[in-house]
CSV table of C-alpha atoms in Angstrom, one decimal:
chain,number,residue,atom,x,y,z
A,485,UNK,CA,0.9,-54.5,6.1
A,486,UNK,CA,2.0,-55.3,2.9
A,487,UNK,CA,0.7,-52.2,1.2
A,488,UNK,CA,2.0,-50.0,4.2
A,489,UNK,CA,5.2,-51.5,3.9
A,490,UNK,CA,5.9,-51.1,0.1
A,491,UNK,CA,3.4,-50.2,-2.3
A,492,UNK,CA,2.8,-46.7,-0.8
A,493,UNK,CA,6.1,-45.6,-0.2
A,494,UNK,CA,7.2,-47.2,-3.8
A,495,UNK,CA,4.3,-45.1,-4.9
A,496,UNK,CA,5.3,-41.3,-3.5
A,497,UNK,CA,9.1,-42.7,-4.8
A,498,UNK,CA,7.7,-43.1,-8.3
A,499,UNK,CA,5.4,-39.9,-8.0
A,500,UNK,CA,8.5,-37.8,-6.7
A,501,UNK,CA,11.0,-38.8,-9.5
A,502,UNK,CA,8.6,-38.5,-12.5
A,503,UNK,CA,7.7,-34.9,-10.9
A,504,UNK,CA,11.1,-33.8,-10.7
A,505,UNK,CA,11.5,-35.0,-14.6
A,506,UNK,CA,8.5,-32.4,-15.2
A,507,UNK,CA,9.2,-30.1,-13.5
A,508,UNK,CA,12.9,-29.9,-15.1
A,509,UNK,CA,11.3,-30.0,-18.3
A,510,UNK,CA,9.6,-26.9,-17.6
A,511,UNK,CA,12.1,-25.1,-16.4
A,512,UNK,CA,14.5,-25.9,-19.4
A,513,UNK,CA,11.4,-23.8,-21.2
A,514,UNK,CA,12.8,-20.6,-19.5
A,515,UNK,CA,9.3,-20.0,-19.6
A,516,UNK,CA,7.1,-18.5,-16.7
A,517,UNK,CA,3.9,-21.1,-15.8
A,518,UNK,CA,0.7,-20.4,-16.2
A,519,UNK,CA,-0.8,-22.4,-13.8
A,520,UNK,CA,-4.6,-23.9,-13.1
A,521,UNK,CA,-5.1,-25.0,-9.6
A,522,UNK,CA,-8.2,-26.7,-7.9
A,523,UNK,CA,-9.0,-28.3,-4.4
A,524,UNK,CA,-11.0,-32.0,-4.2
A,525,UNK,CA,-12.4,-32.8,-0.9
A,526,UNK,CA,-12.5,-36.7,0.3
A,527,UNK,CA,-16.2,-36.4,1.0
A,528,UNK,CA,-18.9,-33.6,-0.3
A,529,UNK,CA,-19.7,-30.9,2.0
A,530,UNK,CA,-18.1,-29.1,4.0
A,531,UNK,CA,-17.1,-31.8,6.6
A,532,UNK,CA,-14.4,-33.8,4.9
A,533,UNK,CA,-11.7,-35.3,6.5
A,534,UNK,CA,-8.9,-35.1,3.1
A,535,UNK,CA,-8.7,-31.7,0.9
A,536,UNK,CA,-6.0,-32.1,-1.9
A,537,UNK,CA,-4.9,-29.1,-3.9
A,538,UNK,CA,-3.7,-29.6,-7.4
A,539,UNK,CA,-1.6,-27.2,-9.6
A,540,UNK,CA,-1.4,-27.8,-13.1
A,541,UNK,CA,0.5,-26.6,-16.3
A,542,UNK,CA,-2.2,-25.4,-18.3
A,543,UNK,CA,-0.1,-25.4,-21.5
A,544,UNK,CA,0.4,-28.7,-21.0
A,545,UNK,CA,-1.8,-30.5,-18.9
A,546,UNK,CA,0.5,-32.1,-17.0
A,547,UNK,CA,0.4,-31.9,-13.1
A,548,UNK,CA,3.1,-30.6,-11.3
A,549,UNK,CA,2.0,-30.7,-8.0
A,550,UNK,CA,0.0,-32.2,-5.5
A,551,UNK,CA,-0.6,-31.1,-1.4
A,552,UNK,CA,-2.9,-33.3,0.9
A,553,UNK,CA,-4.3,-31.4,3.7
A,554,UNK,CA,-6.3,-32.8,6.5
A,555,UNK,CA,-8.7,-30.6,8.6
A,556,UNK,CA,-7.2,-30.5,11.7
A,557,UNK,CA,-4.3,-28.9,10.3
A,558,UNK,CA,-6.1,-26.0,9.9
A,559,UNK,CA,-8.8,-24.2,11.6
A,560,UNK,CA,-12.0,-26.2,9.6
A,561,UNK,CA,-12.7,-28.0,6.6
A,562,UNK,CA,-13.1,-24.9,4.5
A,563,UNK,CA,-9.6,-23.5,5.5
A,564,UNK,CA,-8.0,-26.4,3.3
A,565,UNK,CA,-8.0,-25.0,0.0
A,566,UNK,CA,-6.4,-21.9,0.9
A,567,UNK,CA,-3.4,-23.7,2.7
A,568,UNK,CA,-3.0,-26.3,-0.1
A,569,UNK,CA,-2.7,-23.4,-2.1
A,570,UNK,CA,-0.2,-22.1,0.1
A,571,UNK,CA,2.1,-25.3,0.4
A,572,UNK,CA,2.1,-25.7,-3.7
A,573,UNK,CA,3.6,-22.2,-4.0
A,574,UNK,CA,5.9,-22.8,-1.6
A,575,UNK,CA,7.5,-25.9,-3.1
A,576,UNK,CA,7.4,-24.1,-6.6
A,577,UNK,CA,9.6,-21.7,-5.1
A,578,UNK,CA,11.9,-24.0,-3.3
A,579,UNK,CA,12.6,-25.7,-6.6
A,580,UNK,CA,12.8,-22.4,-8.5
A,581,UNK,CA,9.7,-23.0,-10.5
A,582,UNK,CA,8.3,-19.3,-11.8
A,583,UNK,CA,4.8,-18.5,-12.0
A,584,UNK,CA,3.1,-15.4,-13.9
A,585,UNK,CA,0.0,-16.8,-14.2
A,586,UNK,CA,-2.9,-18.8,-12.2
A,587,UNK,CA,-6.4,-19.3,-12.8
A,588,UNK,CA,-8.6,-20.6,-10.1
A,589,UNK,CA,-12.0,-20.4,-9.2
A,590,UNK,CA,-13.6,-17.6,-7.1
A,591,UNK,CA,-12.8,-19.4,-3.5
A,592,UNK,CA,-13.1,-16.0,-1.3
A,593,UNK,CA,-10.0,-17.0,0.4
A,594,UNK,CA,-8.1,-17.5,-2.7
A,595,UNK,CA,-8.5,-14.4,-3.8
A,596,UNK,CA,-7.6,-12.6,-0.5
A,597,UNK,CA,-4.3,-14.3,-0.1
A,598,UNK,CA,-3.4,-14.0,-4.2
A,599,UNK,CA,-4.0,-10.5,-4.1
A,600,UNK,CA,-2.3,-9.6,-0.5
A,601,UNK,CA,0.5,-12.2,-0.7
A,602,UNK,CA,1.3,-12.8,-4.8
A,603,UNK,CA,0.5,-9.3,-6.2
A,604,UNK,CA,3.5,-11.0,-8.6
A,605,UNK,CA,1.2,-13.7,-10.1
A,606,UNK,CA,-2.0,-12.7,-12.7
A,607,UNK,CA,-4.7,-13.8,-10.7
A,608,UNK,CA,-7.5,-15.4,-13.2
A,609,UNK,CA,-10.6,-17.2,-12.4
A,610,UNK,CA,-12.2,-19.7,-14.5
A,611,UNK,CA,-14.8,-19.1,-17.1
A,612,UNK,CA,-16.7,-22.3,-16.7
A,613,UNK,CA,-16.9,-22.0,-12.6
A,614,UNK,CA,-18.9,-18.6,-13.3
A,615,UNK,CA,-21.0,-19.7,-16.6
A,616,UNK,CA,-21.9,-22.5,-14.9
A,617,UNK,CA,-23.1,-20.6,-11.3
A,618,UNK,CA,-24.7,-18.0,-13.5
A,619,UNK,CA,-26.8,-20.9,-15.5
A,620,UNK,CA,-28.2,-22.3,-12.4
A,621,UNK,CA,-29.6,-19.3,-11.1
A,622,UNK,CA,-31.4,-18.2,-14.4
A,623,UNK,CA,-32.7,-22.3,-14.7
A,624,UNK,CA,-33.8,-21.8,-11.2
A,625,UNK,CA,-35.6,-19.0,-12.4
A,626,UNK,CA,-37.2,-19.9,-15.1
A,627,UNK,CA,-38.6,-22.9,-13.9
A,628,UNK,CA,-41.6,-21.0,-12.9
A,629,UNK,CA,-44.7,-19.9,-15.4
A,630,UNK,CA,-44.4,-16.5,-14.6
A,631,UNK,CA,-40.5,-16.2,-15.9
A,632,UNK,CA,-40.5,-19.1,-18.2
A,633,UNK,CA,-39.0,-16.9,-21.1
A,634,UNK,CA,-35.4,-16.5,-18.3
A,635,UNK,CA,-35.1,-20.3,-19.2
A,636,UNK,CA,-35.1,-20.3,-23.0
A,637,UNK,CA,-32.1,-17.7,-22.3
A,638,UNK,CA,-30.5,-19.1,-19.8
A,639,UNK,CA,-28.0,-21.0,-22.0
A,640,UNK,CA,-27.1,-18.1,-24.6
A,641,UNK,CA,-26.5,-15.7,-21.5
A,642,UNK,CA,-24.2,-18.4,-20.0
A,643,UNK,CA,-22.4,-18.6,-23.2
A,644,UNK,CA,-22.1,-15.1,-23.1
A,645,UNK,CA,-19.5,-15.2,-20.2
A,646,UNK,CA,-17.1,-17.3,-22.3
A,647,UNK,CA,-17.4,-14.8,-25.6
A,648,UNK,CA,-16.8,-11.8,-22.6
A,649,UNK,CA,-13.4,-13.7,-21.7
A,650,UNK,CA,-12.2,-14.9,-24.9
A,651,UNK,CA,-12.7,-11.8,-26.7
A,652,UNK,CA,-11.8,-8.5,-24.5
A,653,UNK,CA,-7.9,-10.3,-23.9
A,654,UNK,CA,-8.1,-9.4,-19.9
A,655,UNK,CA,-9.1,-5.7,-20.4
A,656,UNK,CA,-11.2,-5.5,-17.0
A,657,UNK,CA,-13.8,-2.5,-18.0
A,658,UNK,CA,-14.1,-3.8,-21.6
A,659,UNK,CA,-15.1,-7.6,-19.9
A,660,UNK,CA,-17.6,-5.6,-17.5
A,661,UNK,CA,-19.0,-3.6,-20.3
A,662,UNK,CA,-19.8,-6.9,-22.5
A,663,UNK,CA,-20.9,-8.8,-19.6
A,664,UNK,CA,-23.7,-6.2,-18.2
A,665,UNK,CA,-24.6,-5.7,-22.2
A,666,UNK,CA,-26.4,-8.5,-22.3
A,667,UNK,CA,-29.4,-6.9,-20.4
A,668,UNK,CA,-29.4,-4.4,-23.3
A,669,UNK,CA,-29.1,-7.2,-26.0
A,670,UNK,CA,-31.9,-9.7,-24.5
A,671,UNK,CA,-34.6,-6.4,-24.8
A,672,UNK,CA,-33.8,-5.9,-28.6
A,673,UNK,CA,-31.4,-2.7,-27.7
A,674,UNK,CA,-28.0,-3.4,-29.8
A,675,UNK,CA,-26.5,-0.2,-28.7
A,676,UNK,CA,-25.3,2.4,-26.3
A,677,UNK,CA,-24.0,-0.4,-24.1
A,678,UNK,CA,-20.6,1.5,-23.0
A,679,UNK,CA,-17.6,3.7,-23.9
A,680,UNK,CA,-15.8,0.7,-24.6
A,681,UNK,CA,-18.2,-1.8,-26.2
A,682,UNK,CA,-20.8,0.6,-27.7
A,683,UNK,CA,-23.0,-1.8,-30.3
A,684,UNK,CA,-23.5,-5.3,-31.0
A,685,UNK,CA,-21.3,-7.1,-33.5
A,686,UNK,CA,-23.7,-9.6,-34.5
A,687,UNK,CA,-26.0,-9.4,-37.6
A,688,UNK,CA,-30.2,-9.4,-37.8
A,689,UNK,CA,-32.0,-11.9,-35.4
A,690,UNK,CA,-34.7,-13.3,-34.8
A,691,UNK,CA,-35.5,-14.4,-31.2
A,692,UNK,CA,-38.7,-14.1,-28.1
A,693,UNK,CA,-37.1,-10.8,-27.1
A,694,UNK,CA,-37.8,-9.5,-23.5
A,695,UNK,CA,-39.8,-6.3,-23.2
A,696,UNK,CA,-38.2,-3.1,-21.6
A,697,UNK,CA,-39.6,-2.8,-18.0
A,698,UNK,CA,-40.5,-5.7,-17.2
A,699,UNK,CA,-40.7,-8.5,-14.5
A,700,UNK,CA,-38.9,-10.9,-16.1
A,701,UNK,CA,-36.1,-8.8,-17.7
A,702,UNK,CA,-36.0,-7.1,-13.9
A,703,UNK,CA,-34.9,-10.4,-12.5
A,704,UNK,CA,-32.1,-11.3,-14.9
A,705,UNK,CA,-30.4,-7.6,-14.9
A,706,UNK,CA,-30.7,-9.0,-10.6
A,707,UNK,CA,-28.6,-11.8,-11.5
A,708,UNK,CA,-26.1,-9.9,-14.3
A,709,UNK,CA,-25.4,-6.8,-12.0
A,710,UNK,CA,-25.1,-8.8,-9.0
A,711,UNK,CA,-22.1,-6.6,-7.1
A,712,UNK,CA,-19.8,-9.7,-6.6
A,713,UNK,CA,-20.2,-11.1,-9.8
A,714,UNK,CA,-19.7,-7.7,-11.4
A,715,UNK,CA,-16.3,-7.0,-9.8
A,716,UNK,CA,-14.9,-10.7,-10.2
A,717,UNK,CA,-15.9,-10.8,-14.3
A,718,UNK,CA,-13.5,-8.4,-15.3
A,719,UNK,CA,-11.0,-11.2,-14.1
A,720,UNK,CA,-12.1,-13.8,-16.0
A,721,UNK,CA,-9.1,-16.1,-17.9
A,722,UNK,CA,-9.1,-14.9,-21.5
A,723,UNK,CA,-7.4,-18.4,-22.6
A,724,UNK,CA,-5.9,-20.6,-20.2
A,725,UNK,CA,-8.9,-22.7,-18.6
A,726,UNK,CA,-9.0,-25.0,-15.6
A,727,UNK,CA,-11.1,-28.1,-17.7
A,728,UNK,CA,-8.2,-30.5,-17.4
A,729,UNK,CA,-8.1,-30.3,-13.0
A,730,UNK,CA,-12.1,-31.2,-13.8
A,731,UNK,CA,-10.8,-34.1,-16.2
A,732,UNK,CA,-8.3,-34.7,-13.1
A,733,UNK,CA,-10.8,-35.0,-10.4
A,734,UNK,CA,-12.5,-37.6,-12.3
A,735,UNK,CA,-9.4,-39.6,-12.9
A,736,UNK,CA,-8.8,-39.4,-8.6
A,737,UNK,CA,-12.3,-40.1,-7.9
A,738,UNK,CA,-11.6,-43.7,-9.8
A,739,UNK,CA,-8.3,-44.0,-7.3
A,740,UNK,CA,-9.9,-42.6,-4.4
A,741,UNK,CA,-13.7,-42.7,-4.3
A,742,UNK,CA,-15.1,-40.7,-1.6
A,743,UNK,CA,-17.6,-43.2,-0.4
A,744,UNK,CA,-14.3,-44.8,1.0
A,745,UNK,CA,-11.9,-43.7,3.7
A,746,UNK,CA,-8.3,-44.0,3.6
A,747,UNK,CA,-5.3,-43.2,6.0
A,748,UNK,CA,-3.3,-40.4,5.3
A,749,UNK,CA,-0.3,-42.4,3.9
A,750,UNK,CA,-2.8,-44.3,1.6
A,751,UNK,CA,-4.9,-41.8,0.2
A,752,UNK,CA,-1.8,-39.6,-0.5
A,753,UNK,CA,0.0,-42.3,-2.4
A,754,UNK,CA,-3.4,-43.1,-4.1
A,755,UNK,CA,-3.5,-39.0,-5.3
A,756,UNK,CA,-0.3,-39.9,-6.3
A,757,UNK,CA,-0.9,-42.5,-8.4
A,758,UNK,CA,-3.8,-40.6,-10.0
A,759,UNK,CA,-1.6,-38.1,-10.9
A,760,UNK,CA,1.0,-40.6,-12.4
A,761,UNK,CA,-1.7,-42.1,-14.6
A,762,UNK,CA,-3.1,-38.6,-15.5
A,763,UNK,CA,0.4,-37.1,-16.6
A,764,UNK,CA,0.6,-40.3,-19.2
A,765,UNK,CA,-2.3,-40.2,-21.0
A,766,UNK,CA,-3.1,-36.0,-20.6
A,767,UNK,CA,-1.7,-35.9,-24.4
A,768,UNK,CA,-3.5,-38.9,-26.1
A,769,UNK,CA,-4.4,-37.9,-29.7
A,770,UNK,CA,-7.8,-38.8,-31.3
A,771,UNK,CA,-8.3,-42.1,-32.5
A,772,UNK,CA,-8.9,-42.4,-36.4
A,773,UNK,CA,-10.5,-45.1,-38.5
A,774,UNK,CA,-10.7,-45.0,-42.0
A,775,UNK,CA,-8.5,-41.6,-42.2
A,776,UNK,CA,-11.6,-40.1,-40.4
A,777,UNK,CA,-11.5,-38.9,-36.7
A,778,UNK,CA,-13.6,-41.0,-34.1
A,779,UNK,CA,-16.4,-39.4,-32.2
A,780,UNK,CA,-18.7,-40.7,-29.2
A,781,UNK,CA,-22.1,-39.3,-28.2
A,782,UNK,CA,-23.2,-38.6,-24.9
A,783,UNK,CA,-26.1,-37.8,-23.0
A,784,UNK,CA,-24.7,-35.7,-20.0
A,785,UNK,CA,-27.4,-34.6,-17.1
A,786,UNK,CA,-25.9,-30.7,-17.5
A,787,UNK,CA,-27.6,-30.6,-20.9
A,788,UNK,CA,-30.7,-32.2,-20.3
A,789,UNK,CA,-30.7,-35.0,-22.5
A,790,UNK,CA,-29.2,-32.9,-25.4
A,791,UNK,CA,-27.0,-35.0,-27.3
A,792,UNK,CA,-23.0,-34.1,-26.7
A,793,UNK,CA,-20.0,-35.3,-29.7
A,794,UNK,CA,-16.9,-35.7,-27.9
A,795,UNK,CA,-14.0,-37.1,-29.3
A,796,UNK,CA,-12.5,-40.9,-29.0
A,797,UNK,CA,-8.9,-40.9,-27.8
A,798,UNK,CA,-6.5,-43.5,-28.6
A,799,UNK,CA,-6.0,-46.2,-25.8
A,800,UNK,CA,-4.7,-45.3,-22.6
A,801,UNK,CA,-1.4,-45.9,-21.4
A,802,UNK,CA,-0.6,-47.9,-18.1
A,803,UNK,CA,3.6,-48.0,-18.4
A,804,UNK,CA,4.0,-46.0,-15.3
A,805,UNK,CA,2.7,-49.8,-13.6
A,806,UNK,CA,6.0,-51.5,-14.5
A,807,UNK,CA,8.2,-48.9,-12.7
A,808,UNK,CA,5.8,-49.2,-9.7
A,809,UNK,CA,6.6,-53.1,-9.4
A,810,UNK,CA,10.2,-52.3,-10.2
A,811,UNK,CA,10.2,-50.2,-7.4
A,812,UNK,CA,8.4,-52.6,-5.2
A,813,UNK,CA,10.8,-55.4,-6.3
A,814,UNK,CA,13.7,-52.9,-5.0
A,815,UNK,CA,12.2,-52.2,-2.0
A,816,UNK,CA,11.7,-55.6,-0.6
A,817,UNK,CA,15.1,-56.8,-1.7
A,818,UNK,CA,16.6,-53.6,0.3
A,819,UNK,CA,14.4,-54.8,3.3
A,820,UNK,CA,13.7,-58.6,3.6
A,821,UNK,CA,12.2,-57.6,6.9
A,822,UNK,CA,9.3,-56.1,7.8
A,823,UNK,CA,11.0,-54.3,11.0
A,824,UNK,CA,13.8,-53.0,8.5
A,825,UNK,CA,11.0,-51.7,6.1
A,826,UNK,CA,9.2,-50.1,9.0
A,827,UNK,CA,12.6,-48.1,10.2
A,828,UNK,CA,13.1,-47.4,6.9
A,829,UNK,CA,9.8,-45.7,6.3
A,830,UNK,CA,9.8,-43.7,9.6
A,831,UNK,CA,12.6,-41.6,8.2
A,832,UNK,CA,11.6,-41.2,4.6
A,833,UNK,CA,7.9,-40.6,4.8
A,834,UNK,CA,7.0,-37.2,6.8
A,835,UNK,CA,5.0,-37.5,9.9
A,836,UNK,CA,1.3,-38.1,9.0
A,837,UNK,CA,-1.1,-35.3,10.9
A,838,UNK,CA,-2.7,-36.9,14.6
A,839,UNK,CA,-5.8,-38.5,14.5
A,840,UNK,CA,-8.9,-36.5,14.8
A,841,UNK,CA,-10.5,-38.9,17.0
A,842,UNK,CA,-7.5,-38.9,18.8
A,843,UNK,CA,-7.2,-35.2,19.1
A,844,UNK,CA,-10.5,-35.5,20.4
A,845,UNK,CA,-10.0,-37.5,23.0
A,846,UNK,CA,-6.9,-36.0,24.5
A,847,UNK,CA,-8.9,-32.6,24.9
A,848,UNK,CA,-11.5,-34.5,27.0
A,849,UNK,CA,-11.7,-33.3,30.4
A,850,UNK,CA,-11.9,-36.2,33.1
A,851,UNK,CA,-15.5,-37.3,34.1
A,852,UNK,CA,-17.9,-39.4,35.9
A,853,UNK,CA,-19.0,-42.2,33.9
A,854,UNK,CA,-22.0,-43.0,36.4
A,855,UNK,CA,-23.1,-39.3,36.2
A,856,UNK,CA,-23.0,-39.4,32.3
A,857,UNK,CA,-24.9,-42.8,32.6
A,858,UNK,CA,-27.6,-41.1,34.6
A,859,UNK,CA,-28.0,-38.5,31.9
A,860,UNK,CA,-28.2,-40.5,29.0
A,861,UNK,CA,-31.3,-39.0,26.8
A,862,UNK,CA,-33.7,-41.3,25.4
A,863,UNK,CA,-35.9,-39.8,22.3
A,864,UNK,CA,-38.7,-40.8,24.0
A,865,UNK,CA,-38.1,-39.7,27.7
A,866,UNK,CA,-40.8,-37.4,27.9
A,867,UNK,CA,-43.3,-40.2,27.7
A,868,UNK,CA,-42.0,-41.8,30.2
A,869,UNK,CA,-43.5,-42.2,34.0
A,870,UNK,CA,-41.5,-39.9,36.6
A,871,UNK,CA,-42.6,-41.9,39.7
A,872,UNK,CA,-41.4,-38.9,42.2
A,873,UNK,CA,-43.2,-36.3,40.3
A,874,UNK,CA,-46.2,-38.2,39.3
A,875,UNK,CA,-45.3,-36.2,35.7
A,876,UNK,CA,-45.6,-38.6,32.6
C-alpha cells in the first residue's frame, strides 16, 4: 500500500521533472538528435507481458524517453516495439524535440513504419545487432569438420561489418561493395571487387586462405549475399551506435528482473528509476591510480574465454535517492491519508491498461460447469476401462 501510495508516484514525479531538465538542455543545443532506440521485453520470448521502448541521445548517452507497453494494447507481443516506437516520437514532437537521425536494429516493423511514416528521419541500424547475427551463423557453421576453416574466419568477417560502416560515411553502394568483398578477400583475390571499392587497402598477409570453388568458401558467400542482409547493410550507422541502450538494459534488468512480475504502475516507476540512475552515472570518467588509468579484465561467454580489458570507472553516483525521499516526504505531508493519497493518484497517474486475465474472462461465453467437468481430460484416459464399451 505503502509503495502504491507514494514511492511510485514520487518516482514518475522525479523521472518527469529530471526529463524535462534534459530534454530542455537539448533543445537549448538548437541541435537536431540523433537518437538510438531499443525495446526490452519483461520476459524472453515472444510471450511477455511488459515491452518498454527506450530512445536515447546518442551524443550523450543520456535517456530522454521511456514508453511501457503491455500486450494487450496491441495486437501480440511482437507488435510492442513498433508502438513504443510510435508513442516516443509522438511525445518528442509534442515537446518540440527534433530528430534527424535514429539508429535501431533491423526489427521488420521498424523499418516499415520509419520508412512509410518518417521519410524525415535517417533511418540507421546498428552495426553490432548485424556483426553479431552474422558471427553466429559462420560459428554455427564451422563447428563442423567439414567447414572448420569458416570458424577461424568467423571473427575477422564479423569485424568486417564495423570497418564497412565506419569507413564508407553512409554511402549505400560503397558499404555493399566492401561488405560482399570479403568473399573476394577470404580466397586470396585483393581486387576487382567493384566500381566503387576496386582493391584491398591492406598490406601482404599471411593467413589459411580459402580455395576458389569450393564447399566451404560456397557456404560463406551463402551467408554474405544473403538478399536481406545485402539490402539492409548499406544502412548500417557509420558512427552513432546503440551500445549504451545495451549498457541500459542491464542497468533495468537490476531494477526489474524478468524472473519477477510487476503491476503496471510498479514496473513503470521501476523503468523509471533505472533510467534516473542511468542518466547520473552515463558520464563517469575512468578511475586513475598513480596518474595511470584503471583497467579490469573479463572473461565474457561472447569471446570464449578470451580475456577482455575494459576500463574501471569512478564510483557511481546515487544523488538522485535524496530527491526521491524528498519527494516522498512531500507527498505524505500533502496526504496524511491514505484515502486522500488514493484520490490524489487517480487523477495524476494515467489509467493503467485492463488486466489480461481479466480481459480473458469478460470474453468467456457462459457455460455448463457439469458439462466441462464431464470432459475434463486425464493424460492417461486412454488406459482407462470404458465399462459400456468394454474398450480399455
Amino acid at each position: 500500500m505503502l509503495q502504491r501510495t507514494y514511492i511510485v508516484p514520487s518516482t514518475l514525479s522525479c523521472w518527469q521533472f529530471q526529463q524535462s531538465v534534459v530534454l530542455e538542455n537539448l533543445r537549448n543545443t538548437g541541435k537536431d538528435l540523433k537518437l538510438g532506440g531499443d525495446a526490452r521485453c519483461s520476459s524472453p520470448g515472444h510471450t511477455a507481458k511488459y515491452g518498454s521502448y527506450t530512445l536515447m541521445d546518442v551524443e550523450t548517452s543520456k535517456v530522454i524517453d521511456l514508453q511501457l507497453v503491455q500486450s494487450n494494447e496491441v495486437k501480440n507481443s511482437y507488435n510492442m516495439e513498433l508502438e513504443g516506437l510510435k508513442r516516443s516520437l509522438r511525445f518528442l514532437e509534442e515537446e518540440g524535440v527534433s530528430v534527424s537521425d535514429l539508429v535501431t536494429d533491423r526489427h521488420s516493423q521498424v523499418k516499415k513504419f520509419m520508412k512509410t511514416e518518417c521519410p524525415s528521419i535517417n533511418h540507421w541500424f546498428d552495426v553490432w545487432h548485424v556483426a553479431k547475427g552474422v558471427y553466429k551463423k559462420l560459428e554455427a557453421l564451422g563447428k563442423t569438420k567439414k567447414y572448420a576453416l569458416v570458424g577461424q574466419w568467423a571473427r575477422s568477417i564479423s569485424n568486417h561489418v564495423y570497418w564497412c560502416a565506419a569507413s564508407s560515411d553512409g554511402e549505400e553502394e560503397l558499404v555493399r561493395q566492401k561488405w560482399t568483398s570479403i568473399t573476394n578477400h577470404i580466397a586470396n583475390i585483393h581486387d576487382g571487387h567493384g566500381d566503387k571499392f576496386e582493391r584491398c587497402q591492406h598490406g601482404d598477409l599471411e593467413r589459411n586462405w580459402f580455395k576458389p570453388g569450393s564447399k566451404a568458401l560456397g557456404e560463406v558467400e551463402k551467408i554474405v549475399h544473403n538478399k536481406l542482409l545485402l539490402k539492409d547493410i548499406g544502412k548500417l550507422s557509420p558512427g552513432e551506435q546503440t551500445s549504451s541502450l545495451e549498457s541500459f538494459h542491464n542497468i533495468v534488468n537490476f531494477f526489474a528482473p524478468k524472473s519477477t512480475h510487476y503491476f503496471y504502475n510498479q514496473m513503470k516507476a521501476r523503468l523509471c528509476l533505472a533510467a534516473m540512475h542511468f542518466n547520473v552515472n552515463s558520464s563517469r570518467s575512468q578511475a586513475v591510480k598513480d596518474g595511470k588509468g584503471q583497467y579490469r579484465v573479463s572473461f565474457p561467454k561472447s569471446r570464449k574465454g578470451d580475456p577482455v580489458a575494459k576500463e574501471v570507472k569512478v564510483k557511481q553516483n546515487f544523488c538522485y535517492i535524496q530527491e526521491l525521499m524528498d519527494e516522498v516526504v512531500i507527498r505524505r505531508e500533502m496526504f496524511s491519508t491514505y484515502d486522500q493519497a488514493k484520490r490524489a493518484l487517480q487523477q495524476e497517474l494515467d489509467p493503467a491498461p485492463p488486466s489480461i486475465s481479466g480481459q480473458k474472462r469478460d470474453v468467456i461465453q457462459d457455460y455448463n460447469r457439469d458439462i466441462v467437468i464431464q470432459n475434463m481430460c486425464r493424460r492417461f484416459n486412454c488406459y482407462v476401462r470404458n465399462e459400456d464399451s468394454g474398450i480399455r
